[in-house]
mmCIF file of C-alpha atoms in Angstrom:
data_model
loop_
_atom_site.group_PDB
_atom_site.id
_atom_site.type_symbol
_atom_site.label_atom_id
_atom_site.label_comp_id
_atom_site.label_asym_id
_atom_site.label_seq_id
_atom_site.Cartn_x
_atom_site.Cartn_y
_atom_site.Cartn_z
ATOM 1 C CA UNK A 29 11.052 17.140 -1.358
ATOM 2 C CA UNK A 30 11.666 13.482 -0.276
ATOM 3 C CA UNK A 31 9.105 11.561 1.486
ATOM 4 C CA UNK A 32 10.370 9.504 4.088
ATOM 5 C CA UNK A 33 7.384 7.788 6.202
ATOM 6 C CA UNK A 34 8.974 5.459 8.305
ATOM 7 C CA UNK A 35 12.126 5.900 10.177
ATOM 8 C CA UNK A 36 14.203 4.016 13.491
ATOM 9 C CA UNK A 37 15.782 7.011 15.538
ATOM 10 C CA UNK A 38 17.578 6.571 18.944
ATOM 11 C CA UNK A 39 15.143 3.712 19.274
ATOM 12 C CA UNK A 40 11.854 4.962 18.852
ATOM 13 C CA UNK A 41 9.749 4.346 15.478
ATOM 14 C CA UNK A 42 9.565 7.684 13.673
ATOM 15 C CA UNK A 43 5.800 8.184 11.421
ATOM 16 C CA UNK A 44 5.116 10.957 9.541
ATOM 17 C CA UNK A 45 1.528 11.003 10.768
ATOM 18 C CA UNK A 46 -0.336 10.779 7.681
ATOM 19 C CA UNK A 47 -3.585 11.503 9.423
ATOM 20 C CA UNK A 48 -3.056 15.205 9.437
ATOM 21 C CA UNK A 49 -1.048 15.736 5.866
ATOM 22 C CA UNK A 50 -1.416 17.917 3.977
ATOM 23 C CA UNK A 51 -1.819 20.456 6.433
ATOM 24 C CA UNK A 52 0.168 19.607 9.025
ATOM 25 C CA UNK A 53 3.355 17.984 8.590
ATOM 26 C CA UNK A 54 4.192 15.563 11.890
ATOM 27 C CA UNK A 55 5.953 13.399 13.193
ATOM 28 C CA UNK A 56 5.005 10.190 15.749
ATOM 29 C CA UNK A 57 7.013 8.552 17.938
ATOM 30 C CA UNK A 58 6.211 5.139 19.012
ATOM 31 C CA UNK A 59 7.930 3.777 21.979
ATOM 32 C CA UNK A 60 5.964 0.366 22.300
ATOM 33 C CA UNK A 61 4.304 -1.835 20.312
ATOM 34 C CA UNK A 62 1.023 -0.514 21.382
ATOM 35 C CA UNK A 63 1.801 2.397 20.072
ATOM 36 C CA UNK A 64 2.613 1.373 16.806
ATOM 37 C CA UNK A 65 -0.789 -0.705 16.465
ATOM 38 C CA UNK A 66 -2.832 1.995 16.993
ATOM 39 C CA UNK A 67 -0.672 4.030 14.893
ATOM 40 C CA UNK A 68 -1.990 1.328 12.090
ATOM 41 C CA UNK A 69 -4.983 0.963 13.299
ATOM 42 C CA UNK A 70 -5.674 4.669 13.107
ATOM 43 C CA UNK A 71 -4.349 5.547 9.332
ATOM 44 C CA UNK A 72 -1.279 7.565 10.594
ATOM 45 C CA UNK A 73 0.435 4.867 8.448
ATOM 46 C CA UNK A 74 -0.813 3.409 6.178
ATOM 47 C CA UNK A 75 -0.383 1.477 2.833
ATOM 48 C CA UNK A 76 0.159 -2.422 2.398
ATOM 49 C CA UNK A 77 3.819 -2.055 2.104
ATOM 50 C CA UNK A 78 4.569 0.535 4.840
ATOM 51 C CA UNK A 79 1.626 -1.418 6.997
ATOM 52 C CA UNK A 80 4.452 -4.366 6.802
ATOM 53 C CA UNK A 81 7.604 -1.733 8.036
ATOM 54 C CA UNK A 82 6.115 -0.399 10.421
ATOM 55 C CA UNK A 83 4.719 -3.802 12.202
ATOM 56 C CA UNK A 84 8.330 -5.363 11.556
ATOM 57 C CA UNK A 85 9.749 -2.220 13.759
ATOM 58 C CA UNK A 86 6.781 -2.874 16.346
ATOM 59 C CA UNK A 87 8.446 -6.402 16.959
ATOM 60 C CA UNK A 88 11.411 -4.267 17.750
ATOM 61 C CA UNK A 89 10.341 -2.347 20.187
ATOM 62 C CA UNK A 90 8.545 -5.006 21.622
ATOM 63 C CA UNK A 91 11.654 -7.076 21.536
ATOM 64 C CA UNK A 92 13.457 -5.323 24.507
ATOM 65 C CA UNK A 93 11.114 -7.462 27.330
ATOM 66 C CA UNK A 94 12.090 -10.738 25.417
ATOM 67 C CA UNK A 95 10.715 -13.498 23.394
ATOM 68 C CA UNK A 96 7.314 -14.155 25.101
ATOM 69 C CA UNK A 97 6.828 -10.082 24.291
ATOM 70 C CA UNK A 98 7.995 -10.557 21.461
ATOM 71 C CA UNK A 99 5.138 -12.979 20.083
ATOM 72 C CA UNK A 100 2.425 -11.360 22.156
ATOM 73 C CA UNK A 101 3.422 -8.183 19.935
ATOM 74 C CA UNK A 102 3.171 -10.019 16.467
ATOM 75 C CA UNK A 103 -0.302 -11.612 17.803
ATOM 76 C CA UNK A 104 -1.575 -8.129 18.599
ATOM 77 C CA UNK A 105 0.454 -6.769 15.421
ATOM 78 C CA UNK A 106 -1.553 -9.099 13.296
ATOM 79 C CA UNK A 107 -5.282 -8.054 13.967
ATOM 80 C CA UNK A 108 -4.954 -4.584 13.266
ATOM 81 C CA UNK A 109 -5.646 -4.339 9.179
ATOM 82 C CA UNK A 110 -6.573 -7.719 7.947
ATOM 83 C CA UNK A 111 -6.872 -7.006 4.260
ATOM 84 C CA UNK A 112 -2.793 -5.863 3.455
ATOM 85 C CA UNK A 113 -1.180 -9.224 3.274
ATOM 86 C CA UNK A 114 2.206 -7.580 3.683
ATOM 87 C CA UNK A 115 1.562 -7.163 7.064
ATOM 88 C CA UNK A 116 1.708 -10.663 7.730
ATOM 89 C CA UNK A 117 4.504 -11.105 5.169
ATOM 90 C CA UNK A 118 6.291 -9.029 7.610
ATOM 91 C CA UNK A 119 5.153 -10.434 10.538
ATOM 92 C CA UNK A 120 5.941 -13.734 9.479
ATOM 93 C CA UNK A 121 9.224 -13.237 8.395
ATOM 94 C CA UNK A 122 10.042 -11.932 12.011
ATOM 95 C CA UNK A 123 8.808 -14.932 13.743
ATOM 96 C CA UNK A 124 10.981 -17.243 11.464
ATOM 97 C CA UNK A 125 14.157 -14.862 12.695
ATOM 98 C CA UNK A 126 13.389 -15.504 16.434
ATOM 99 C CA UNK A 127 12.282 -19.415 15.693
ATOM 100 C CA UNK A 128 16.108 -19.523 14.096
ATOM 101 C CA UNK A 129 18.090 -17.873 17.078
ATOM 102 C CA UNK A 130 19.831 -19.599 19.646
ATOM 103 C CA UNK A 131 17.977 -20.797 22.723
ATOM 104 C CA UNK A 132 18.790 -18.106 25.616
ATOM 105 C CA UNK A 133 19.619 -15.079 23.684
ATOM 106 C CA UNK A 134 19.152 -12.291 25.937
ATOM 107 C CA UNK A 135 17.286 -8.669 25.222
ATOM 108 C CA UNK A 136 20.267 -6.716 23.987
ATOM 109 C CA UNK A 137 20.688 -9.395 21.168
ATOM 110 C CA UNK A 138 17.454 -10.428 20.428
ATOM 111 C CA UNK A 139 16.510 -6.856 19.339
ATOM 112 C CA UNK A 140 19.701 -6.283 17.356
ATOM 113 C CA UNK A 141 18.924 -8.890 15.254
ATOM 114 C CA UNK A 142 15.206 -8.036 14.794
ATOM 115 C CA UNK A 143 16.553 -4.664 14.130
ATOM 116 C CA UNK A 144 18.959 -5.707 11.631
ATOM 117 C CA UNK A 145 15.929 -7.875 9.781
ATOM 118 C CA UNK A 146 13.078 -5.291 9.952
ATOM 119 C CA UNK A 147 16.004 -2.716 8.319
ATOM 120 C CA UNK A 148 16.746 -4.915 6.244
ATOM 121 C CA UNK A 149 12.627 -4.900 5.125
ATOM 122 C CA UNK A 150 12.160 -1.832 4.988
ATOM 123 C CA UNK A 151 15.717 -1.561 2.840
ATOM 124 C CA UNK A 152 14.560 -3.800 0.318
ATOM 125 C CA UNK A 153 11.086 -2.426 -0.182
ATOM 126 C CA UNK A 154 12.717 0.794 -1.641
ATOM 127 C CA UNK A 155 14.699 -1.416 -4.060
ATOM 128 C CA UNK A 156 11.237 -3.469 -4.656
ATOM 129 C CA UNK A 157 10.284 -0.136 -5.777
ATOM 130 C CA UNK A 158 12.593 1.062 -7.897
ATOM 131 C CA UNK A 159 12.204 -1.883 -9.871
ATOM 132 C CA UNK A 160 8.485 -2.008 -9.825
ATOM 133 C CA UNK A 161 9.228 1.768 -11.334
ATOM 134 C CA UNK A 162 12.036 0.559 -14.021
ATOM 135 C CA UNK A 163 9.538 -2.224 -14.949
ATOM 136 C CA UNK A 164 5.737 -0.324 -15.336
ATOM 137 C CA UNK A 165 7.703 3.056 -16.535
ATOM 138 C CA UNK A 166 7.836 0.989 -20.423
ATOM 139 C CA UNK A 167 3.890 0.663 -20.558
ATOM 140 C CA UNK A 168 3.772 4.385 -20.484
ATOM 141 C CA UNK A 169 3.544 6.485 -23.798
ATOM 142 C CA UNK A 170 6.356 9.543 -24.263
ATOM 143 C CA UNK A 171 3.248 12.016 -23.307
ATOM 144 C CA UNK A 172 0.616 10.526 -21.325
ATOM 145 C CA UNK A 173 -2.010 11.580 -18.811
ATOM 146 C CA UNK A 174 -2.359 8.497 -16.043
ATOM 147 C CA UNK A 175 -5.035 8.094 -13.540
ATOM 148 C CA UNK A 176 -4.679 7.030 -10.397
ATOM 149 C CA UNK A 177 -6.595 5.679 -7.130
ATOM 150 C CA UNK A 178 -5.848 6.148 -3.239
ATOM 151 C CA UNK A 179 -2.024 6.426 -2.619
ATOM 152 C CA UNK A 180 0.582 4.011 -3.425
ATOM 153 C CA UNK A 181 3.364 6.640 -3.210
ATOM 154 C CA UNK A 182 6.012 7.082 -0.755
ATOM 155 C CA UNK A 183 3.474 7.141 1.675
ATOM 156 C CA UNK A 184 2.601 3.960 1.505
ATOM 157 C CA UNK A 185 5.811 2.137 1.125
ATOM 158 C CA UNK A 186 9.290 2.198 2.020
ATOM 159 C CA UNK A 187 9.776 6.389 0.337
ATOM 160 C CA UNK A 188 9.790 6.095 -3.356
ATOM 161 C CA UNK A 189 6.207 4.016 -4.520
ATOM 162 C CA UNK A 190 4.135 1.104 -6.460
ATOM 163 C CA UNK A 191 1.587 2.953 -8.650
ATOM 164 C CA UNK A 192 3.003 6.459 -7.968
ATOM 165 C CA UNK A 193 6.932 4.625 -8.546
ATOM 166 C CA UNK A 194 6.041 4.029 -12.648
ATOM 167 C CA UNK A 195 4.539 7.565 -12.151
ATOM 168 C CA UNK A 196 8.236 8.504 -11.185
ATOM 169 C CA UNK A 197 10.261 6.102 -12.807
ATOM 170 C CA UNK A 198 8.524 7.609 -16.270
ATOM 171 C CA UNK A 199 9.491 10.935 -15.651
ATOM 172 C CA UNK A 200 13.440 10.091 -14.524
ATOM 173 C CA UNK A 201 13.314 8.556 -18.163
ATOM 174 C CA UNK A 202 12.008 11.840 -19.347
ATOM 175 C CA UNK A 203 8.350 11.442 -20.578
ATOM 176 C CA UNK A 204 5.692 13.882 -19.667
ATOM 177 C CA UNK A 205 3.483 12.737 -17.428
ATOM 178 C CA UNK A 206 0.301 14.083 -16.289
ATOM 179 C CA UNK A 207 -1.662 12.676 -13.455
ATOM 180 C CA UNK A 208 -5.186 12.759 -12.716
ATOM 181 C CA UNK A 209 -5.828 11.805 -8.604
ATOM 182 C CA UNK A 210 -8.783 10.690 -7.463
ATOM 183 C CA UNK A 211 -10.024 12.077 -4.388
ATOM 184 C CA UNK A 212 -10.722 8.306 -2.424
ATOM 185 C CA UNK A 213 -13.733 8.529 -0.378
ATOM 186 C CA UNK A 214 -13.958 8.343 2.785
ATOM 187 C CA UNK A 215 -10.854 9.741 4.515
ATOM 188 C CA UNK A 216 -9.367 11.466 1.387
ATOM 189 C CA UNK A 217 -5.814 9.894 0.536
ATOM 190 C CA UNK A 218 -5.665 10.709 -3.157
ATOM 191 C CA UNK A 219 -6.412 14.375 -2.329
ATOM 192 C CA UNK A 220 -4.533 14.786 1.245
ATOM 193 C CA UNK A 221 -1.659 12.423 0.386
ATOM 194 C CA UNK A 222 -1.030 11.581 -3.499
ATOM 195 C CA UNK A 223 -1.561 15.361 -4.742
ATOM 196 C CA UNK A 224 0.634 16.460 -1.976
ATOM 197 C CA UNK A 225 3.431 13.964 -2.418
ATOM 198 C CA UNK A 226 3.478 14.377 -6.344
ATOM 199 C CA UNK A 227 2.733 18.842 -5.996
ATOM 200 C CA UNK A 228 5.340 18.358 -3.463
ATOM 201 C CA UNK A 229 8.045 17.739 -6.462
ATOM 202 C CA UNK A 230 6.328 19.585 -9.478
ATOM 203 C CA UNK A 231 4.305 17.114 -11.075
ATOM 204 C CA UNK A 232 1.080 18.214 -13.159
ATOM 205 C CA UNK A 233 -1.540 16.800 -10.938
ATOM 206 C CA UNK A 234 -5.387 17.448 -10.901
ATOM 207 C CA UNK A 235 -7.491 15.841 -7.971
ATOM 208 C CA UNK A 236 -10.791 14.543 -9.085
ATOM 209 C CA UNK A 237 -13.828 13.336 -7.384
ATOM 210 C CA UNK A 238 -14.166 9.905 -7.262
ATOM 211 C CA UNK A 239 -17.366 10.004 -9.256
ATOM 212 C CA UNK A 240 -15.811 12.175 -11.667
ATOM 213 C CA UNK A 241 -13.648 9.467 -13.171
ATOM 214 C CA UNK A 242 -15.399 8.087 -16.044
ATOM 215 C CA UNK A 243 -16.122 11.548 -17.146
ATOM 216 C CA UNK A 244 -12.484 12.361 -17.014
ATOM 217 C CA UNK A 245 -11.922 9.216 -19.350
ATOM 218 C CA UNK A 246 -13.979 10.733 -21.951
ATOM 219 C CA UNK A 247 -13.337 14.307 -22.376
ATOM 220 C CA UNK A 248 -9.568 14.616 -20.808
ATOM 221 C CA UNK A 249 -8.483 11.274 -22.350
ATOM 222 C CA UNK A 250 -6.433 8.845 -20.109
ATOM 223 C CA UNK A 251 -3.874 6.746 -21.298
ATOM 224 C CA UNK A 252 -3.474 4.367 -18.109
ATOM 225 C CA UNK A 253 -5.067 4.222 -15.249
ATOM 226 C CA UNK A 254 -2.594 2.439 -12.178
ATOM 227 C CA UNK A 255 -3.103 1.266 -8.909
ATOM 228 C CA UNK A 256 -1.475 -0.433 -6.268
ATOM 229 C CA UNK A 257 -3.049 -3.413 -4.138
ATOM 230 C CA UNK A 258 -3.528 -4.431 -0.594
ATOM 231 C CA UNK A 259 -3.296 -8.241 -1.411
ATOM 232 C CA UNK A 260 -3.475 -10.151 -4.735
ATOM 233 C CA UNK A 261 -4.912 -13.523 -4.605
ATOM 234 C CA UNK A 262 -3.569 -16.946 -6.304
ATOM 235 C CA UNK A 263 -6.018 -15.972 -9.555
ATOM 236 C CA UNK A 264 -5.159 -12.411 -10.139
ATOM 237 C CA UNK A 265 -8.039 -10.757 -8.390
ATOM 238 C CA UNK A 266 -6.777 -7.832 -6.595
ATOM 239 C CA UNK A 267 -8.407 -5.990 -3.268
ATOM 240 C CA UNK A 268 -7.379 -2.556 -3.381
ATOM 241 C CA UNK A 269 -8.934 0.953 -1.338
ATOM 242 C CA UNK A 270 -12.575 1.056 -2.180
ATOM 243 C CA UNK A 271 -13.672 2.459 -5.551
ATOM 244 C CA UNK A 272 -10.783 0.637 -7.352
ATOM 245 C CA UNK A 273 -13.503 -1.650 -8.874
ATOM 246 C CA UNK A 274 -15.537 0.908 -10.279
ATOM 247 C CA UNK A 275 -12.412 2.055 -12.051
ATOM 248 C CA UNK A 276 -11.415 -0.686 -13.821
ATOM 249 C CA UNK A 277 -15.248 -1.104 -15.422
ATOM 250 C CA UNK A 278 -14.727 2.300 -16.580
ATOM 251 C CA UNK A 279 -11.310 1.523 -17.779
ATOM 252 C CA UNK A 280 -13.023 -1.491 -19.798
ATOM 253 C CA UNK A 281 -15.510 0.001 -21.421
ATOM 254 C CA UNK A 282 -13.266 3.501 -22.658
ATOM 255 C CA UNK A 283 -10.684 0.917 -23.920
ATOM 256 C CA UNK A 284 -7.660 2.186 -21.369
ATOM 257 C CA UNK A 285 -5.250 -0.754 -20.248
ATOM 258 C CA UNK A 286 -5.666 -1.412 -15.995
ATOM 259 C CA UNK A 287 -2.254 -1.590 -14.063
ATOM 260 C CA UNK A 288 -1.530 -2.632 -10.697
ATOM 261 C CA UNK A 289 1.623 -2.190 -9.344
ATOM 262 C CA UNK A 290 2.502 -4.926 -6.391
ATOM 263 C CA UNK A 291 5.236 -6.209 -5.016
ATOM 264 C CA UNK A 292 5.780 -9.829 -4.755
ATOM 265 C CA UNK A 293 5.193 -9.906 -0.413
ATOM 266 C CA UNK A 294 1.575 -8.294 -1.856
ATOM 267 C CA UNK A 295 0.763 -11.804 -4.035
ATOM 268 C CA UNK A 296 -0.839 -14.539 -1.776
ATOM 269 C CA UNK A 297 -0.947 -17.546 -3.242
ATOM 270 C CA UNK A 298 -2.788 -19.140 0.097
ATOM 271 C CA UNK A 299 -5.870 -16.964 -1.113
ATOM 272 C CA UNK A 300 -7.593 -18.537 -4.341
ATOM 273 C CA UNK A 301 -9.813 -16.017 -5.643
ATOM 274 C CA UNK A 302 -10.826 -12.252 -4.248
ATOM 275 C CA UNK A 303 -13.848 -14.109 -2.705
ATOM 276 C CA UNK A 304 -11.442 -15.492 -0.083
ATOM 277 C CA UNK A 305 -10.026 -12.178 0.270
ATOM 278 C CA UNK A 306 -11.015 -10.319 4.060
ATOM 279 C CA UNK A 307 -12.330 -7.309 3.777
ATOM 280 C CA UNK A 308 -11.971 -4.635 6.173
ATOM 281 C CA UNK A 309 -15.021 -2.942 6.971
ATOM 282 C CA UNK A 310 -14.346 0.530 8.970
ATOM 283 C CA UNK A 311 -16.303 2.884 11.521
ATOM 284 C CA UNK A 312 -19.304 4.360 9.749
ATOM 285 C CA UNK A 313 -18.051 7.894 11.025
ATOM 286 C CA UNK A 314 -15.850 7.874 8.036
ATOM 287 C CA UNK A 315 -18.317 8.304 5.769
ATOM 288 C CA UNK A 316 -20.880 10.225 7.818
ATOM 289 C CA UNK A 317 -18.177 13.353 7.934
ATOM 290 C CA UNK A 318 -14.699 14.320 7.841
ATOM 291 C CA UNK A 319 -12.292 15.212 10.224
ATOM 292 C CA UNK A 320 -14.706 15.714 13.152
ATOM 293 C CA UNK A 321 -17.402 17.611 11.077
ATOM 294 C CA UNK A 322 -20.576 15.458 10.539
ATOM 295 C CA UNK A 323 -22.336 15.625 7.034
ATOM 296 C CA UNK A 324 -25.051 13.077 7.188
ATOM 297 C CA UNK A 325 -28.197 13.411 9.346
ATOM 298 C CA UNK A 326 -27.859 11.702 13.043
ATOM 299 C CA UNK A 327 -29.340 8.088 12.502
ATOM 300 C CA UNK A 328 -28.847 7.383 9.527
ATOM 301 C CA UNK A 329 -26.565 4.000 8.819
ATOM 302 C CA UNK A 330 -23.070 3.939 6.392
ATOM 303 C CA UNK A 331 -21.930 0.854 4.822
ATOM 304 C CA UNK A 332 -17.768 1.368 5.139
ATOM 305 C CA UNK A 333 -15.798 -1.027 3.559
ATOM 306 C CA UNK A 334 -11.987 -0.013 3.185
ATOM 307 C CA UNK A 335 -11.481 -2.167 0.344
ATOM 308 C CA UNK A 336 -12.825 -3.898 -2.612
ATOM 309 C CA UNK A 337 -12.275 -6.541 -5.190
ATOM 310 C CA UNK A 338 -11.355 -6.137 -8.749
ATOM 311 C CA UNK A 339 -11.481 -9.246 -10.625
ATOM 312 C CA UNK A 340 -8.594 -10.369 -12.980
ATOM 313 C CA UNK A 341 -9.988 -10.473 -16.039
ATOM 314 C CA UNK A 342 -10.783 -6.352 -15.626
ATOM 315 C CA UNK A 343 -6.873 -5.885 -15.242
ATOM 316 C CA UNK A 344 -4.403 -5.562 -18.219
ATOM 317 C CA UNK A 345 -1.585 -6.214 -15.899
ATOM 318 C CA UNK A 346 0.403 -6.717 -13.087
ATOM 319 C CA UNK A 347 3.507 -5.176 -12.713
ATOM 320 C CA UNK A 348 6.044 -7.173 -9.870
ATOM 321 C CA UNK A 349 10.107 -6.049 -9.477
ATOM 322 C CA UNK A 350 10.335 -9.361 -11.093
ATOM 323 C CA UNK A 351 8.552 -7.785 -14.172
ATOM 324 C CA UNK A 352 5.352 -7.860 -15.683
ATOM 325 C CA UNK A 353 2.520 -10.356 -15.315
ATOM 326 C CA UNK A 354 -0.423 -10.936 -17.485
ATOM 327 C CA UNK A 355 -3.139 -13.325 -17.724
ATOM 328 C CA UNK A 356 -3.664 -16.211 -17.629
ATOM 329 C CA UNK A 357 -2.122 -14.858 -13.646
ATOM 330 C CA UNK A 358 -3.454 -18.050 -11.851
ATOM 331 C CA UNK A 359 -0.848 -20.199 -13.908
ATOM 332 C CA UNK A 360 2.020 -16.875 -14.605
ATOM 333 C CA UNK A 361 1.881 -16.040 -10.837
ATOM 334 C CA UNK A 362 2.794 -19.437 -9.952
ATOM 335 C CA UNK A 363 5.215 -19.941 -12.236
ATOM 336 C CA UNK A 364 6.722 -16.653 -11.095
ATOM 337 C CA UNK A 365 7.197 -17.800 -7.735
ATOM 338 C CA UNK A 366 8.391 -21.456 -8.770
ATOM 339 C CA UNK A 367 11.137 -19.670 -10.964
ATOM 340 C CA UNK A 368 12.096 -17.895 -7.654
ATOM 341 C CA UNK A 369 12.075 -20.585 -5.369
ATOM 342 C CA UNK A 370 14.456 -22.368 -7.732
#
């Protein structure tokens, strides 16, 4: 079955609500930007990549009222999750197209053109992808058992995936691949949403709990464990779903490389270290019960940060459509962009 998250129909923004996956499979429409905020805001899309889709289509909708609507829409776009940089990748690259049009351009053509960039964004992130995929696919043994965190599938991007892309990209070049998914405390999306997408087309795929996964390391060897990342500062250290961290300690100390899998738009050069990174910090609810059914006792506090910070000299590498990165990152991810820009 293929995954498609994000689509423009008739006008409307089209979300496969990930909120209720895997038992429910929806759709959302979102007529205004509003609409699409909350839709972020909420977790019925989510992931750094499809984060940045989604908003770009928001400044579409919000597009048909003109260009004062328009940048009231990216300014209420832009608060909604401030770790994913590729929201304001996105963001930003659809206030450049309306600071480049012609003074006077009326509704009709105004949107076309966002329309035609924020397609053209969400076009290219599936082509990010496959690379990313062709790319990480080649640090993967013939038979190999990977672990993974969160979900950086289709899901979270444009259809096809960062982490869960090499995943995919591995087996199209026919190596057995095994894949161990952990759970991701609070709301789930490694056992809702990554054991779905990969069960979904036949891929050997065991959920763990989150505490589960050094124990895993040990006694059902691991060969790689791969992640995706919400932003990636100027010195390699990555911010990623909460409990990333934790994995790549692990990953140290049983000798098993680290990969993230990010596409350029997800490297921030503005950001010097992870300690300048902004970290989300979510409703306690999250983590005092699930889906409406409360698990802690009333009055008790929850600590609930969304993401946290995994330092660069924890990860082996970093795996870009340009190709892979590895320390020292501070002077390879700079040179990778300079190499671009010229």
């Amino acid at each position: 079955m293929k995954v498609n998250p994000i689509e423009w129909n008739a006008g409307e923004l089209v979300l496969l609500d990930q909120r209720l996956l895997p038992g429910v499979v929806s759709r959302l429409s979102c007529r205004d930007v509003e609409e699409v905020a909350r839709a972020i805001e909420g977790l019925a899309v989510r992931g750094a990549p499809a984060i940045g889709i989604a908003a770009a289509y928001g400044v579409v909708l919000a597009s048909r009222e003109g260009i004062p609507a328009v940048k009231k829409a990216i300014s209420r776009l832009s608060v909604t999750r401030p770790t994913a940089v590729n929201l304001f990748w996105a963001l930003r690259r659809m206030e450049s197209l309306v600071a480049s049009l012609p003074p006077g351009m009326g509704p009709e053509s105004l949107q076309k053109a966002l329309l035609e960039e924020a397609a053209t964004i969400h076009r290219e992130d599936m082509e990010i992808n496959l690379a990313i995929g062709a790319h990480g696919q080649g640090l993967l043994p013939p038979s190999c058992t990977v672990l993974t965190h969160c979900n950086a599938g289709a899901l979270a991007t444009g259809g096809y995936g960062t982490a869960l892309g090499i995943i995919r990209a591995a087996r199209e070049a026919g190596k057995q691949v095994r894949v161990l998914a952990d759970e991701t405390r609070p709301v789930l999306q490694g056992a809702r949403l990554t054991a779905w997408e990969l069960l979904s087309e036949e891929f050997d795929v065991t959920v763990l709990c989150d505490s589960m996964a050094g124990s895993a390391m040990k006694r059902l060897g691991v060969d790689a464990v791969i992640t995706g990342a919400d932003r990636v500062a100027a010195n390699g250290d990555t911010a990623n779903k909460i409990g990333t961290y934790p994995l790549a300690i692990l990953a140290r100390y049983h000798h098993i490389p680290f990969y993230i899998a990010a596409p350029m738009s997800t490297i921030d050069l503005s950001t010097p270290t992870g300690r300048d990174i902004p970290i989300e910090e979510r409703p306690p609810e999250e983590v005092l019960g699930f889906q409406g059914l409360r698990s802690a006792p009333d009055g008790v506090k929850a600590w609930n940060p969304a993401f946290d910070v995994t330092p660069a000299d924890l990860i082996s590498a970093i795996v870009t459509e340009r190709g892979i990165i590895r320390a020292p990152y501070a002077d390879n991810l700079r040179r990778l962009f300079e190499q671009h820009d010229h």
